[in-house]
Amino acid sequence: MLMRTDPFRELDRLTQQFFGTNGTTTRPAVMPMDAYRSGNEYVVQFDLPGVSPESIDLDIERDVLTVKAERKADFDEDVEVTAAERPRGLFSRQLFLGETLDVDNVAATYDAGVLTLRIPIAEQAKPRKIAVAAGAGRKEINA
């Protein structure tokens, strides 16, 4: 059997026993994220392996997107755990969405432990051409 050496494992175990956390975190853990623009939308991907899709909660309030998810322990409380290194408990992340995004049309999918959000760019934020007409001393600009 291969065991990884961790000099702080015993200290973590004692801290969990003393404070009663038993492997669950007392504050929400941060989930890793990638964000990029693809055409006329932003794509945001969160790593949430082992999380049930029913436990994922998405809220948008005042241009703030909040993602919450929970991973519960797979083992019963009456078992003796030899190693518990996978994070459990509540995961949370907030993103501030600018006025240039269409928050009414956010699409979300969850596949293979990755939550993907597609946030379209609002029509008023898309680039547009402005025609310039030249006349006799008078110029008119149309937008």
Coordinates of C-alpha atoms in Angstrom, one line a residue:
M1 CA 0.0 0.0 0.0
L2 CA 1.3 3.4 -1.0
M3 CA 0.9 6.2 1.6
R4 CA 1.7 9.8 1.1
T5 CA 3.7 11.4 3.9
D6 CA 2.1 14.5 5.4
P7 CA 3.7 15.9 8.5
F8 CA 0.6 18.0 9.3
R9 CA -2.0 15.1 9.0
E10 CA -2.0 14.4 12.7
L11 CA -2.4 18.1 13.5
D12 CA -5.3 18.4 11.1
R13 CA -6.9 15.3 12.6
L14 CA -6.6 16.7 16.1
T15 CA -8.0 20.1 15.1
Q16 CA -11.0 18.4 13.5
Q17 CA -11.6 16.3 16.6
F18 CA -11.2 19.3 18.9
F19 CA -13.4 21.7 16.9
G20 CA -15.8 19.0 15.8
T21 CA -15.6 19.5 12.1
N22 CA -15.2 15.7 11.3
G23 CA -14.0 16.3 7.7
T24 CA -16.5 19.0 6.8
T25 CA -15.4 22.5 6.4
T26 CA -16.8 25.3 8.5
R27 CA -16.6 27.8 5.7
P28 CA -17.4 27.4 2.0
A29 CA -14.5 26.1 -0.1
V30 CA -13.6 27.9 -3.3
M31 CA -14.2 26.0 -6.5
P32 CA -11.6 26.2 -9.4
M33 CA -12.8 28.2 -12.4
D34 CA -12.0 29.1 -16.0
A35 CA -13.6 32.0 -17.8
Y36 CA -13.2 33.0 -21.4
R37 CA -15.0 34.8 -24.3
S38 CA -16.1 32.8 -27.2
G39 CA -17.8 34.8 -30.0
N40 CA -20.8 36.6 -28.5
E41 CA -20.8 34.9 -25.1
Y42 CA -18.7 34.4 -22.1
V43 CA -18.1 30.8 -20.9
V44 CA -17.4 30.1 -17.3
Q45 CA -16.5 26.6 -16.1
F46 CA -16.4 25.4 -12.5
D47 CA -14.8 22.1 -11.3
L48 CA -17.3 20.3 -9.1
P49 CA -16.3 16.6 -9.2
G50 CA -18.5 14.3 -7.2
V51 CA -21.2 16.8 -6.7
S52 CA -24.8 15.8 -7.3
P53 CA -26.5 18.1 -9.9
E54 CA -29.4 18.5 -7.5
S55 CA -27.2 20.2 -4.9
I56 CA -26.0 22.9 -7.3
D57 CA -27.7 26.3 -6.7
L58 CA -27.3 29.3 -9.1
D59 CA -28.6 32.7 -8.2
I60 CA -28.2 36.1 -9.9
E61 CA -29.1 39.2 -7.9
R62 CA -28.0 42.7 -8.9
D63 CA -25.5 41.5 -11.5
V64 CA -23.8 39.1 -8.9
L65 CA -23.8 35.5 -9.9
T66 CA -23.6 33.1 -6.9
V67 CA -22.8 29.4 -7.4
K68 CA -23.2 27.1 -4.4
A69 CA -22.8 23.3 -4.3
E70 CA -22.4 20.7 -1.7
R71 CA -20.5 17.4 -1.6
K72 CA -21.5 15.0 1.2
A73 CA -19.5 12.2 2.6
D74 CA -20.0 8.8 0.8
F75 CA -19.4 6.8 4.0
D76 CA -21.5 6.3 7.1
E77 CA -20.6 7.9 10.4
D78 CA -20.0 4.6 12.1
V79 CA -17.1 3.6 9.8
E80 CA -13.4 4.2 10.7
V81 CA -12.0 6.5 8.0
T82 CA -8.4 5.8 7.0
A83 CA -8.0 8.7 4.7
A84 CA -10.3 11.6 3.9
E85 CA -8.5 14.0 1.6
R86 CA -11.3 14.9 -0.8
P87 CA -12.9 18.2 0.1
R88 CA -16.5 17.9 1.4
G89 CA -19.1 20.3 2.5
L90 CA -20.3 23.6 0.9
F91 CA -18.5 25.1 -2.1
S92 CA -19.3 28.7 -3.0
R93 CA -18.2 31.3 -5.6
Q94 CA -19.4 34.7 -6.6
L95 CA -18.9 36.5 -9.9
F96 CA -19.6 40.1 -10.6
L97 CA -21.3 40.4 -14.0
G98 CA -20.9 43.6 -15.9
E99 CA -23.7 45.6 -17.5
T100 CA -22.5 44.3 -20.9
L101 CA -23.8 40.8 -20.2
D102 CA -27.3 39.5 -20.7
V103 CA -28.0 38.0 -17.3
D104 CA -31.6 37.1 -18.3
N105 CA -30.4 34.4 -20.7
V106 CA -27.7 32.5 -18.8
A107 CA -27.5 28.8 -19.7
A108 CA -26.1 26.2 -17.4
T109 CA -25.0 22.6 -18.0
Y110 CA -23.3 20.0 -15.8
D111 CA -21.3 17.2 -17.3
A112 CA -18.4 15.0 -16.1
G113 CA -18.0 17.1 -12.9
V114 CA -17.8 20.4 -14.7
L115 CA -20.5 23.1 -14.4
T116 CA -20.5 25.2 -17.6
L117 CA -22.3 28.6 -17.7
R118 CA -22.8 30.4 -21.0
I119 CA -23.5 34.1 -20.6
P120 CA -24.4 36.0 -23.8
I121 CA -23.2 39.5 -24.4
A122 CA -26.0 42.1 -24.3
E123 CA -27.1 43.6 -27.7
Q124 CA -26.3 47.2 -26.6
A125 CA -22.7 46.1 -25.7
K126 CA -21.9 44.5 -29.1
P127 CA -19.8 46.6 -31.5
R128 CA -21.6 48.4 -34.2
K129 CA -20.7 50.6 -37.2
I130 CA -21.5 54.3 -37.2
A131 CA -22.1 55.9 -40.7
V132 CA -20.7 59.3 -41.2
A133 CA -22.4 61.5 -43.9
A134 CA -20.7 64.5 -45.3
G135 CA -22.7 67.4 -46.6
A136 CA -22.4 71.1 -47.3
G137 CA -21.0 72.3 -44.0
R138 CA -23.3 70.0 -42.0
K139 CA -22.4 66.6 -40.8
E140 CA -24.8 64.0 -39.5
I141 CA -23.8 61.1 -37.4
N142 CA -26.2 58.1 -37.2
A143 CA -25.9 55.4 -34.6

